[in-house]
Amino acid sequence: MNSAHAAVEIEGADRPGEVVLVCEHASNAFPAPWGDLGLTPDQREAHIAWDPGALGLARGLAAQLEAPLVAARQSRLIYDLNRPPHHPGAMPVTSEIHDIPGNAALSPDDRSARTEALYEPFHASLRSLIAERLARGRPTALVTVHSFTPIWFGKPREVELGVIHDADPSLAQAVLEEARRVTQLDARLNEPYSGADGVCHTLALQATPMGLPNVMLELRNDLIADPTAQEAMAVTLAPVLQAALSQITANNGEAA
Amino acid sequence: MNSAHAAVEIEGADRPGEVVLVCEHASNAFPAPWGDLGLTPDQREAHIAWDPGALGLARGLAAQLEAPLVAARQSRLIYDLNRPPHHPGAMPVTSEIHDIPGNAALSPDDRSARTEALYEPFHASLRSLIAERLARGRPTALVTVHSFTPIWFGKPREVELGVIHDADPSLAQAVLEEARRVTQLDARLNEPYSGADGVCHTLALQATPMGLPNVMLELRNDLIADPTAQEAMAVTLAPVLQAALSQITANNGEAA
């Protein structure tokens, strides 16, 4: 690794809750040695660079659920931690309607260096946190927190809460039912995209092989645009997650 | 980690072949700080402690296929690297008809320490090797090499080559067809056990989330009892693997 940049931030590793929260697109930082990839300030603030509001929501959920939070410390345009190293989206050449100049001509060495500096330590830290809990027999569910843009290629999206799953849909289905029961959100399963679109890599890598309940939450980012809205959404969604986990735990004996 | 013991040995990390070989049950070493777990010398030589012959076969395959080999350096009874940390078989209290005294009363701290010292570095090393290849665009398939005992709970087993898969059966099916076509082995799919029995953790953890072709080879250990037999089996099976990979690569465009 030729960078002193730390790829991952872990908050509250020892918190006692059942959920482990992950925010792969938490940051729009463009640290050295990668820098701004030739993007304009507006582009670096836009949804292509990160998931606006997701970190604030994840921190609110972490407080409500007494959950550890594992978050990225750099833009997804440098390395999208929710994609494997050979995926075109890991170091994308374009995102929506924007070219990413600093990704236009990456060599195998460049790709390897970013993978080693960012993807490997992020997922090793998360794996270690999960493995430690499992070795001690602690029930564990994995919840990733994302946001999506209200307008994509010029088209508005009506869905407000997307509830997405990997191979095991049980937690996602329970979250969807509970969200429809106790919130006013337009909540939909596997929208605005699904695991079939390759957006569930963290769940596939970290939860499925361990048999952990898992869900990816996608909030439309206009609903979590400032700290007040993020906190309110956390207060709305934390009991939804807790009720959903209680339900699948009751169905399965225990969550992990 | 409170041990200077290295959990993993990697041979030929830079070899150019398409296959990455793994041998989770390569060793019957009982190093400090864990020691012999109260087992007799006969027990420490038996199939409960390791997969006899698997490392010799894996090394033969590695030479034939120009493949890197990632192998364990301690007995599966200390930590079975093909099981997640919360699986009862990770640090088993019994194996077949044998009690494992040193595993009878493990505390959460004991389980955590073994997980951190053995499971995490083994799988982090394998993950890193795979991620590096994928970042560079190198086609990669994962093949784990095991052996099974001819007699299990007193019953003889007729199968000679078990070909086992995780979610994607394509490579396993191609290996099975080719083995039946060009060898005399009694080859069977998902025998003497299958992924449904939880024996495919390494494939589920390392291959499936990356979309890599994968197969677990299980040889009846009386067929690979000495170095001559191991080498002969490697010479038999290497072209089977190569032909199977060529077939699925032709079907899919490329293997990874």
Short mmCIF file of C-alpha atoms in Angstrom, two decimals:
data_model
loop_
_atom_site.label_atom_id
_atom_site.label_comp_id
_atom_site.label_asym_id
_atom_site.label_seq_id
_atom_site.Cartn_x
_atom_site.Cartn_y
_atom_site.Cartn_z
CA MET A 1 0.00 0.00 0.00
CA ASN A 2 1.56 3.28 -1.09
CA SER A 3 -0.87 5.54 0.79
CA ALA A 4 -1.22 6.62 4.40
CA HIS A 5 -4.96 7.12 3.83
CA ALA A 6 -7.12 4.86 6.03
CA ALA A 7 -9.90 3.35 3.92
CA VAL A 8 -12.29 2.64 6.75
CA GLU A 9 -13.72 4.24 9.86
CA ILE A 10 -15.30 2.05 12.53
CA GLU A 11 -17.51 3.73 15.11
CA GLY A 12 -18.60 1.88 18.24
CA ALA A 13 -17.05 -1.50 17.43
CA ASP A 14 -18.10 -2.83 20.85
CA ARG A 15 -21.69 -1.58 20.88
CA PRO A 16 -24.02 -4.32 22.09
CA GLY A 17 -26.81 -4.25 19.47
CA GLU A 18 -27.64 -7.08 17.10
CA VAL A 19 -27.12 -5.04 13.92
CA VAL A 20 -23.85 -4.19 12.20
CA LEU A 21 -24.29 -1.10 9.99
CA VAL A 22 -22.25 -0.44 6.87
CA CYS A 23 -22.03 2.72 4.76
CA GLU A 24 -19.86 2.04 1.72
CA HIS A 25 -20.71 5.36 0.04
CA ALA A 26 -20.42 7.57 3.14
CA SER A 27 -17.81 9.99 1.88
CA ASN A 28 -17.10 12.37 -0.97
CA ALA A 29 -13.49 12.88 0.09
CA PHE A 30 -10.86 12.69 -2.66
CA PRO A 31 -7.66 12.15 -0.64
CA ALA A 32 -4.11 11.77 -1.89
CA PRO A 33 -2.63 9.98 -3.72
CA TRP A 34 -5.75 9.81 -5.94
CA GLY A 35 -6.99 13.39 -5.71
CA ASP A 36 -10.06 14.77 -7.46
CA LEU A 37 -9.89 12.54 -10.56
CA GLY A 38 -10.33 15.67 -12.70
CA LEU A 39 -13.88 16.27 -11.47
CA THR A 40 -15.42 19.70 -10.91
CA PRO A 41 -16.49 20.84 -7.42
CA ASP A 42 -20.14 20.32 -8.43
CA GLN A 43 -19.44 16.78 -9.57
CA ARG A 44 -17.61 16.02 -6.33
CA GLU A 45 -20.72 17.11 -4.37
CA ALA A 46 -23.16 15.15 -6.57
CA HIS A 47 -24.65 11.70 -5.98
CA ILE A 48 -22.15 10.15 -8.37
CA ALA A 49 -19.38 10.79 -5.81
CA TRP A 50 -21.19 9.43 -2.71
CA ASP A 51 -24.63 8.73 -1.24
CA PRO A 52 -25.64 12.14 0.17
CA GLY A 53 -27.24 11.82 3.60
CA ALA A 54 -26.43 8.15 4.04
CA LEU A 55 -23.73 8.64 6.68
CA GLY A 56 -25.93 10.91 8.79
CA LEU A 57 -28.77 8.41 8.60
CA ALA A 58 -26.43 5.51 9.40
CA ARG A 59 -25.05 7.35 12.43
CA GLY A 60 -28.56 8.04 13.65
CA LEU A 61 -29.49 4.38 13.24
CA ALA A 62 -26.27 3.35 14.99
CA ALA A 63 -27.19 5.47 18.00
CA GLN A 64 -30.77 4.18 18.10
CA LEU A 65 -29.77 0.54 17.67
CA GLU A 66 -26.53 0.64 19.70
CA ALA A 67 -24.84 -0.70 16.58
CA PRO A 68 -21.28 -0.54 15.30
CA LEU A 69 -20.92 1.39 12.05
CA VAL A 70 -18.33 0.64 9.38
CA ALA A 71 -18.00 3.54 6.93
CA ALA A 72 -15.86 4.43 3.94
CA ARG A 73 -13.54 7.43 4.07
CA GLN A 74 -13.28 8.25 0.35
CA SER A 75 -15.47 8.68 -2.71
CA ARG A 76 -16.97 5.67 -4.45
CA LEU A 77 -15.48 7.07 -7.66
CA ILE A 78 -11.98 6.21 -6.41
CA TYR A 79 -13.13 2.71 -5.44
CA ASP A 80 -16.77 1.63 -5.03
CA LEU A 81 -16.52 -0.66 -1.99
CA ASN A 82 -19.82 -2.31 -2.94
CA ARG A 83 -18.27 -3.79 -6.09
CA PRO A 84 -15.62 -6.54 -6.57
CA PRO A 85 -12.28 -5.54 -8.13
CA HIS A 86 -13.07 -6.80 -11.63
CA HIS A 87 -16.48 -5.06 -11.82
CA PRO A 88 -16.58 -2.13 -14.29
CA GLY A 89 -18.24 -0.06 -11.54
CA ALA A 90 -15.43 -0.55 -9.02
CA MET A 91 -13.39 2.27 -10.62
CA PRO A 92 -15.94 3.61 -13.11
CA VAL A 93 -15.00 5.35 -16.32
CA THR A 94 -18.44 6.98 -16.43
CA SER A 95 -21.21 7.48 -13.85
CA GLU A 96 -24.70 8.40 -15.03
CA ILE A 97 -24.01 11.24 -17.52
CA HIS A 98 -20.52 12.12 -16.25
CA ASP A 99 -17.12 11.02 -17.49
CA ILE A 100 -14.57 10.36 -14.73
CA PRO A 101 -11.29 11.61 -16.23
CA GLY A 102 -9.05 10.13 -13.53
CA ASN A 103 -10.45 6.65 -14.23
CA ALA A 104 -10.22 6.82 -18.02
CA ALA A 105 -6.90 5.06 -18.48
CA LEU A 106 -6.16 2.98 -15.39
CA SER A 107 -3.38 0.43 -15.73
CA PRO A 108 -3.50 -3.00 -14.07
CA ASP A 109 -1.03 -1.59 -11.51
CA ASP A 110 -3.37 1.35 -10.79
CA ARG A 111 -6.33 -0.98 -10.32
CA SER A 112 -4.31 -3.29 -8.11
CA ALA A 113 -3.05 -0.41 -5.96
CA ARG A 114 -6.55 0.97 -5.34
CA THR A 115 -7.87 -2.50 -4.57
CA GLU A 116 -5.10 -3.13 -2.08
CA ALA A 117 -5.35 0.31 -0.46
CA LEU A 118 -9.16 0.58 -0.24
CA TYR A 119 -11.19 -2.56 -0.99
CA GLU A 120 -9.10 -5.05 0.93
CA PRO A 121 -8.74 -3.15 4.24
CA PHE A 122 -12.39 -2.06 4.24
CA HIS A 123 -13.71 -5.57 3.82
CA ALA A 124 -11.05 -7.14 6.05
CA SER A 125 -12.04 -4.77 8.87
CA LEU A 126 -15.72 -5.56 8.42
CA ARG A 127 -15.00 -9.29 8.20
CA SER A 128 -12.94 -9.13 11.37
CA LEU A 129 -15.67 -7.28 13.27
CA ILE A 130 -18.27 -9.84 12.16
CA ALA A 131 -16.02 -12.86 12.81
CA GLU A 132 -15.25 -11.66 16.32
CA ARG A 133 -18.97 -11.37 17.11
CA LEU A 134 -19.74 -14.78 15.63
CA ALA A 135 -16.89 -16.47 17.48
CA ARG A 136 -18.45 -15.17 20.71
CA GLY A 137 -21.90 -16.40 19.72
CA ARG A 138 -23.44 -12.93 19.34
CA PRO A 139 -26.51 -12.69 17.09
CA THR A 140 -25.59 -10.50 14.14
CA ALA A 141 -27.46 -9.00 11.20
CA LEU A 142 -25.91 -6.89 8.46
CA VAL A 143 -27.61 -3.68 7.30
CA THR A 144 -26.09 -1.47 4.61
CA VAL A 145 -27.30 2.13 4.30
CA HIS A 146 -27.45 3.92 0.95
CA SER A 147 -29.20 6.81 -0.78
CA PHE A 148 -30.28 7.25 -4.38
CA THR A 149 -30.92 10.27 -6.53
CA PRO A 150 -34.53 11.37 -7.09
CA ILE A 151 -33.79 11.93 -10.77
CA TRP A 152 -31.81 9.41 -12.82
CA PHE A 153 -30.99 10.08 -16.46
CA GLY A 154 -33.67 12.79 -16.34
CA LYS A 155 -36.44 10.54 -15.00
CA PRO A 156 -38.00 11.07 -11.55
CA ARG A 157 -38.19 8.10 -9.18
CA GLU A 158 -41.28 7.70 -7.00
CA VAL A 159 -39.97 5.05 -4.62
CA GLU A 160 -38.80 6.56 -1.30
CA LEU A 161 -37.39 3.53 0.54
CA GLY A 162 -35.85 0.69 -1.42
CA VAL A 163 -35.43 -2.57 0.50
CA ILE A 164 -32.95 -4.83 -1.25
CA HIS A 165 -31.65 -8.29 -0.39
CA ASP A 166 -29.07 -10.83 -1.46
CA ALA A 167 -29.86 -14.59 -1.57
CA ASP A 168 -31.88 -14.63 1.68
CA PRO A 169 -34.89 -12.28 1.43
CA SER A 170 -36.24 -12.86 4.94
CA LEU A 171 -35.06 -9.69 6.68
CA ALA A 172 -35.83 -7.51 3.64
CA GLN A 173 -39.37 -8.84 3.44
CA ALA A 174 -39.92 -8.26 7.16
CA VAL A 175 -38.52 -4.70 6.88
CA LEU A 176 -40.77 -3.98 3.91
CA GLU A 177 -43.91 -5.18 5.70
CA GLU A 178 -43.09 -3.26 8.85
CA ALA A 179 -42.19 -0.07 6.94
CA ARG A 180 -45.53 -0.21 5.11
CA ARG A 181 -47.35 -0.85 8.39
CA VAL A 182 -45.84 1.92 10.55
CA THR A 183 -44.49 4.59 8.17
CA GLN A 184 -45.88 6.73 5.36
CA LEU A 185 -42.93 5.95 3.08
CA ASP A 186 -43.41 4.60 -0.42
CA ALA A 187 -41.43 1.43 0.34
CA ARG A 188 -40.69 -1.16 -2.34
CA LEU A 189 -38.80 -4.42 -2.55
CA ASN A 190 -35.73 -4.45 -4.83
CA GLU A 191 -36.28 -0.93 -6.18
CA PRO A 192 -34.87 1.24 -7.67
CA TYR A 193 -32.61 -1.72 -8.43
CA SER A 194 -31.96 -5.21 -7.10
CA GLY A 195 -29.28 -7.72 -6.25
CA ALA A 196 -29.60 -8.97 -9.83
CA ASP A 197 -28.05 -5.64 -10.87
CA GLY A 198 -24.93 -6.42 -8.85
CA VAL A 199 -25.58 -3.82 -6.15
CA CYS A 200 -25.40 -6.24 -3.20
CA HIS A 201 -21.72 -7.12 -3.18
CA THR A 202 -21.19 -6.25 0.48
CA LEU A 203 -24.15 -8.41 1.50
CA ALA A 204 -22.94 -11.25 -0.75
CA LEU A 205 -19.39 -11.00 0.56
CA GLN A 206 -20.02 -10.43 4.26
CA ALA A 207 -23.48 -11.74 5.20
CA THR A 208 -24.50 -14.57 2.88
CA PRO A 209 -21.44 -16.82 3.46
CA MET A 210 -22.01 -16.49 7.21
CA GLY A 211 -25.75 -17.14 6.98
CA LEU A 212 -26.52 -13.73 8.48
CA PRO A 213 -29.83 -11.90 8.03
CA ASN A 214 -29.14 -8.95 5.75
CA VAL A 215 -30.74 -6.01 4.02
CA MET A 216 -29.68 -3.00 1.99
CA LEU A 217 -31.67 0.17 2.74
CA GLU A 218 -31.87 2.74 -0.07
CA LEU A 219 -33.35 6.14 0.83
CA ARG A 220 -34.26 8.71 -1.79
CA ASN A 221 -31.74 11.40 -0.95
CA ASP A 222 -34.16 14.36 -0.95
CA LEU A 223 -35.70 12.78 2.19
CA ILE A 224 -32.40 12.90 4.12
CA ALA A 225 -30.95 16.13 2.80
CA ASP A 226 -29.94 17.70 6.14
CA PRO A 227 -29.04 16.54 9.65
CA THR A 228 -32.55 17.14 10.99
CA ALA A 229 -34.12 15.02 8.28
CA GLN A 230 -31.46 12.32 8.71
CA GLU A 231 -32.13 12.12 12.44
CA ALA A 232 -35.90 12.01 11.91
CA MET A 233 -35.51 9.19 9.38
CA ALA A 234 -33.29 7.27 11.81
CA VAL A 235 -35.97 7.60 14.50
CA THR A 236 -38.54 6.32 11.98
CA LEU A 237 -36.50 3.40 10.65
CA ALA A 238 -34.76 2.09 13.78
CA PRO A 239 -37.96 0.58 15.23
CA VAL A 240 -38.78 -0.84 11.78
CA LEU A 241 -35.47 -2.69 11.77
CA GLN A 242 -35.90 -3.84 15.35
CA ALA A 243 -39.40 -5.16 14.75
CA ALA A 244 -38.29 -6.92 11.55
CA LEU A 245 -35.38 -8.58 13.34
CA SER A 246 -37.61 -9.68 16.20
CA GLN A 247 -39.97 -11.23 13.71
CA ILE A 248 -37.36 -13.26 11.81
CA THR A 249 -35.65 -14.22 15.07
CA ALA A 250 -38.98 -15.55 16.33
CA ASN A 251 -39.37 -17.46 13.06
CA ASN A 252 -35.85 -18.90 13.04
CA GLY A 253 -34.97 -19.46 16.68
CA GLU A 254 -32.22 -16.87 16.57
CA ALA A 255 -30.83 -14.39 14.08
CA ALA A 256 -27.41 -15.94 13.67
CA MET B 1 -3.14 -12.39 18.05
CA ASN B 2 -1.23 -14.03 20.91
CA SER B 3 0.60 -16.54 18.75
CA ALA B 4 3.62 -16.36 16.47
CA HIS B 5 2.19 -19.28 14.48
CA ALA B 6 1.47 -18.42 10.84
CA ALA B 7 -1.92 -19.81 9.86
CA VAL B 8 -1.34 -19.97 6.14
CA GLU B 9 1.27 -20.99 3.59
CA ILE B 10 1.11 -19.63 0.06
CA GLU B 11 3.13 -21.41 -2.61
CA GLY B 12 3.67 -19.80 -6.01
CA ALA B 13 1.52 -16.71 -5.51
CA ASP B 14 2.59 -15.38 -8.92
CA ARG B 15 2.11 -18.53 -10.95
CA PRO B 16 0.33 -17.74 -14.21
CA GLY B 17 -2.40 -20.41 -14.33
CA GLU B 18 -6.11 -19.72 -14.24
CA VAL B 19 -6.76 -21.83 -11.12
CA VAL B 20 -6.21 -20.87 -7.49
CA LEU B 21 -5.87 -24.01 -5.34
CA VAL B 22 -6.83 -24.15 -1.67
CA CYS B 23 -6.15 -26.87 0.88
CA GLU B 24 -7.86 -25.99 4.15
CA HIS B 25 -7.17 -29.38 5.75
CA ALA B 26 -3.56 -29.75 4.60
CA SER B 27 -1.90 -30.17 7.98
CA ASN B 28 -2.05 -32.29 11.11
CA ALA B 29 0.30 -30.00 13.01
CA PHE B 30 -0.73 -29.05 16.56
CA PRO B 31 1.45 -25.99 17.20
CA ALA B 32 1.66 -23.81 20.33
CA PRO B 33 -0.24 -22.22 21.95
CA TRP B 34 -2.97 -24.80 21.28
CA GLY B 35 -0.94 -28.02 21.42
CA ASP B 36 -2.35 -31.52 20.94
CA LEU B 37 -5.83 -30.85 22.40
CA GLY B 38 -5.44 -33.99 24.54
CA LEU B 39 -5.49 -36.30 21.49
CA THR B 40 -3.47 -39.51 21.17
CA PRO B 41 -0.77 -39.86 18.48
CA ASP B 42 -3.10 -42.17 16.53
CA GLN B 43 -5.89 -39.60 16.63
CA ARG B 44 -3.52 -36.88 15.47
CA GLU B 45 -2.64 -39.02 12.42
CA ALA B 46 -6.24 -39.90 11.62
CA HIS B 47 -8.61 -38.26 9.11
CA ILE B 48 -10.31 -36.35 11.90
CA ALA B 49 -7.17 -34.19 12.27
CA TRP B 50 -6.62 -33.43 8.56
CA ASP B 51 -7.29 -34.67 5.03
CA PRO B 52 -4.51 -37.24 4.49
CA GLY B 53 -2.97 -36.96 1.04
CA ALA B 54 -4.75 -33.73 0.12
CA LEU B 55 -1.68 -31.49 0.35
CA GLY B 56 0.43 -33.82 -1.82
CA LEU B 57 -2.34 -33.97 -4.41
CA ALA B 58 -2.82 -30.19 -4.28
CA ARG B 59 0.92 -29.61 -4.78
CA GLY B 60 0.91 -31.97 -7.74
CA LEU B 61 -2.05 -30.13 -9.25
CA ALA B 62 -0.36 -26.79 -8.56
CA ALA B 63 2.70 -27.90 -10.51
CA GLN B 64 0.66 -29.28 -13.42
CA LEU B 65 -1.61 -26.22 -13.62
CA GLU B 66 0.99 -23.56 -12.73
CA ALA B 67 -1.37 -22.55 -9.95
CA PRO B 68 -0.84 -20.77 -6.66
CA LEU B 69 -1.66 -22.92 -3.63
CA VAL B 70 -3.01 -21.58 -0.34
CA ALA B 71 -2.70 -24.18 2.43
CA ALA B 72 -3.37 -24.38 6.16
CA ARG B 73 -0.54 -24.96 8.59
CA GLN B 74 -2.43 -26.54 11.50
CA SER B 75 -5.01 -29.21 12.19
CA ARG B 76 -8.65 -28.62 11.36
CA LEU B 77 -9.41 -29.69 14.95
CA ILE B 78 -7.85 -26.44 16.22
CA TYR B 79 -9.85 -24.44 13.68
CA ASP B 80 -11.57 -25.87 10.61
CA LEU B 81 -10.91 -23.15 8.03
CA ASN B 82 -13.78 -24.44 5.90
CA ARG B 83 -16.32 -23.40 8.57
CA PRO B 84 -17.44 -19.94 9.80
CA PRO B 85 -16.66 -18.99 13.41
CA HIS B 86 -20.12 -19.75 14.80
CA HIS B 87 -20.36 -23.20 13.17
CA PRO B 88 -20.17 -26.09 15.68
CA GLY B 89 -17.59 -27.73 13.40
CA ALA B 90 -15.19 -24.77 13.47
CA MET B 91 -13.72 -25.95 16.80
CA PRO B 92 -15.48 -29.30 17.15
CA VAL B 93 -16.20 -30.96 20.49
CA THR B 94 -16.46 -34.33 18.75
CA SER B 95 -15.38 -35.63 15.33
CA GLU B 96 -16.85 -38.88 14.04
CA ILE B 97 -16.48 -41.22 17.06
CA HIS B 98 -13.80 -39.18 18.84
CA ASP B 99 -14.12 -36.65 21.63
CA ILE B 100 -11.75 -33.66 21.30
CA PRO B 101 -10.78 -32.91 24.93
CA GLY B 102 -9.08 -29.59 24.19
CA ASN B 103 -12.29 -28.27 22.60
CA ALA B 104 -14.67 -29.46 25.32
CA ALA B 105 -14.92 -26.23 27.32
CA LEU B 106 -13.90 -23.33 25.09
CA SER B 107 -14.77 -19.87 26.38
CA PRO B 108 -15.87 -17.02 24.10
CA ASP B 109 -12.33 -15.62 24.52
CA ASP B 110 -10.83 -18.94 23.40
CA ARG B 111 -13.06 -19.07 20.34
CA SER B 112 -12.32 -15.46 19.51
CA ALA B 113 -8.56 -15.96 19.86
CA ARG B 114 -8.51 -18.97 17.51
CA THR B 115 -10.70 -17.15 15.00
CA GLU B 116 -8.40 -14.14 15.03
CA ALA B 117 -5.19 -16.18 14.87
CA LEU B 118 -6.25 -18.74 12.25
CA TYR B 119 -9.51 -18.11 10.36
CA GLU B 120 -9.06 -14.40 9.70
CA PRO B 121 -5.48 -14.43 8.36
CA PHE B 122 -6.09 -17.53 6.24
CA HIS B 123 -9.10 -16.07 4.50
CA ALA B 124 -7.64 -12.56 4.32
CA SER B 125 -4.57 -13.96 2.53
CA LEU B 126 -6.70 -15.92 0.09
CA ARG B 127 -9.01 -12.92 -0.46
CA SER B 128 -6.01 -10.69 -1.12
CA LEU B 129 -4.52 -13.12 -3.63
CA ILE B 130 -7.84 -13.37 -5.48
CA ALA B 131 -8.55 -9.60 -5.36
CA GLU B 132 -5.11 -8.83 -6.78
CA ARG B 133 -5.74 -11.16 -9.72
CA LEU B 134 -9.21 -9.75 -10.36
CA ALA B 135 -8.00 -6.15 -10.18
CA ARG B 136 -5.55 -7.03 -12.96
CA GLY B 137 -8.26 -8.71 -15.04
CA ARG B 138 -6.82 -12.24 -14.73
CA PRO B 139 -9.31 -15.08 -15.25
CA THR B 140 -9.57 -16.97 -11.97
CA ALA B 141 -11.28 -20.15 -10.81
CA LEU B 142 -11.20 -21.50 -7.26
CA VAL B 143 -10.56 -25.20 -6.62
CA THR B 144 -10.40 -26.62 -3.10
CA VAL B 145 -8.74 -30.00 -2.57
CA HIS B 146 -9.92 -32.43 0.13
CA SER B 147 -9.85 -36.11 1.03
CA PHE B 148 -12.41 -38.27 2.82
CA THR B 149 -12.14 -41.46 4.78
CA PRO B 150 -13.11 -44.74 3.05
CA ILE B 151 -14.99 -45.85 6.19
CA TRP B 152 -17.27 -43.45 8.07
CA PHE B 153 -19.01 -44.56 11.27
CA GLY B 154 -18.16 -48.14 10.24
CA LYS B 155 -19.70 -47.93 6.75
CA PRO B 156 -17.58 -48.19 3.59
CA ARG B 157 -17.94 -45.50 0.94
CA GLU B 158 -17.85 -46.49 -2.74
CA VAL B 159 -17.47 -43.04 -4.28
CA GLU B 160 -13.83 -42.28 -5.20
CA LEU B 161 -14.03 -38.69 -6.45
CA GLY B 162 -16.62 -36.33 -5.01
CA VAL B 163 -17.26 -33.17 -7.04
CA ILE B 164 -19.00 -30.56 -4.92
CA HIS B 165 -20.18 -27.04 -5.70
CA ASP B 166 -21.61 -23.95 -4.06
CA ALA B 167 -24.38 -21.88 -5.72
CA ASP B 168 -22.95 -22.10 -9.25
CA PRO B 169 -22.67 -25.76 -10.38
CA SER B 170 -21.16 -25.09 -13.82
CA LEU B 171 -17.53 -26.00 -13.15
CA ALA B 172 -18.46 -28.98 -10.97
CA GLN B 173 -20.74 -30.39 -13.66
CA ALA B 174 -18.04 -29.96 -16.30
CA VAL B 175 -15.44 -31.63 -14.04
CA LEU B 176 -17.80 -34.53 -13.37
CA GLU B 177 -18.50 -35.13 -17.06
CA GLU B 178 -14.83 -34.93 -17.98
CA ALA B 179 -13.75 -37.20 -15.08
CA ARG B 180 -16.28 -39.82 -16.17
CA ARG B 181 -15.13 -39.51 -19.77
CA VAL B 182 -11.37 -39.80 -19.32
CA THR B 183 -10.76 -41.56 -15.96
CA GLN B 184 -11.77 -44.83 -14.34
CA LEU B 185 -12.75 -43.11 -11.10
CA ASP B 186 -16.17 -43.59 -9.53
CA ALA B 187 -16.97 -39.86 -9.70
CA ARG B 188 -20.18 -38.43 -8.27
CA LEU B 189 -21.74 -35.00 -7.87
CA ASN B 190 -22.19 -33.76 -4.30
CA GLU B 191 -21.05 -37.00 -2.65
CA PRO B 192 -20.14 -38.08 -0.01
CA TYR B 193 -21.74 -34.80 1.07
CA SER B 194 -22.85 -31.54 -0.47
CA GLY B 195 -22.93 -27.79 -0.02
CA ALA B 196 -26.28 -28.27 1.74
CA ASP B 197 -24.26 -29.94 4.54
CA GLY B 198 -22.28 -26.73 5.05
CA VAL B 199 -19.01 -28.09 3.65
CA CYS B 200 -18.50 -25.36 1.04
CA HIS B 201 -17.72 -22.38 3.24
CA THR B 202 -14.50 -21.47 1.44
CA LEU B 203 -16.27 -21.54 -1.93
CA ALA B 204 -19.18 -19.49 -0.53
CA LEU B 205 -16.84 -16.98 1.09
CA GLN B 206 -14.21 -16.59 -1.61
CA ALA B 207 -15.66 -17.60 -4.98
CA THR B 208 -19.41 -17.01 -5.04
CA PRO B 209 -19.36 -13.29 -4.08
CA MET B 210 -16.82 -12.70 -6.85
CA GLY B 211 -18.75 -14.72 -9.43
CA LEU B 212 -15.81 -17.12 -9.85
CA PRO B 213 -16.13 -20.66 -11.22
CA ASN B 214 -15.54 -23.01 -8.31
CA VAL B 215 -15.39 -26.64 -7.30
CA MET B 216 -14.44 -28.70 -4.27
CA LEU B 217 -12.64 -31.94 -5.10
CA GLU B 218 -12.97 -34.75 -2.56
CA LEU B 219 -10.70 -37.78 -3.07
CA ARG B 220 -11.15 -41.03 -1.12
CA ASN B 221 -7.95 -40.99 0.88
CA ASP B 222 -6.91 -44.61 0.19
CA LEU B 223 -6.36 -43.51 -3.43
CA ILE B 224 -3.80 -40.85 -2.46
CA ALA B 225 -2.08 -42.60 0.43
CA ASP B 226 1.54 -41.98 -0.60
CA PRO B 227 3.48 -39.47 -2.71
CA THR B 228 3.52 -41.73 -5.78
CA ALA B 229 -0.26 -42.10 -5.69
CA GLN B 230 -0.72 -38.38 -5.07
CA GLU B 231 1.42 -37.49 -8.06
CA ALA B 232 -0.37 -40.01 -10.27
CA MET B 233 -3.74 -38.60 -9.23
CA ALA B 234 -2.53 -35.05 -9.96
CA VAL B 235 -1.48 -36.16 -13.44
CA THR B 236 -4.93 -37.71 -13.91
CA LEU B 237 -6.96 -34.78 -12.60
CA ALA B 238 -5.06 -31.74 -13.91
CA PRO B 239 -6.21 -32.29 -17.52
CA VAL B 240 -9.74 -32.94 -16.24
CA LEU B 241 -9.74 -29.52 -14.59
CA GLN B 242 -8.20 -27.86 -17.63
CA ALA B 243 -10.73 -29.37 -20.00
CA ALA B 244 -13.62 -28.45 -17.70
CA LEU B 245 -12.41 -24.86 -17.45
CA SER B 246 -11.99 -24.61 -21.21
CA GLN B 247 -15.53 -25.85 -21.63
CA ILE B 248 -17.18 -23.36 -19.26
CA THR B 249 -14.96 -20.55 -20.56
CA ALA B 250 -16.17 -21.34 -24.07
CA ASN B 251 -19.75 -21.30 -22.77
CA ASN B 252 -19.42 -18.05 -20.84
CA GLY B 253 -17.00 -15.94 -22.86
CA GLU B 254 -14.43 -15.97 -20.09
CA ALA B 255 -13.99 -17.61 -16.70
CA ALA B 256 -14.00 -14.49 -14.58
#
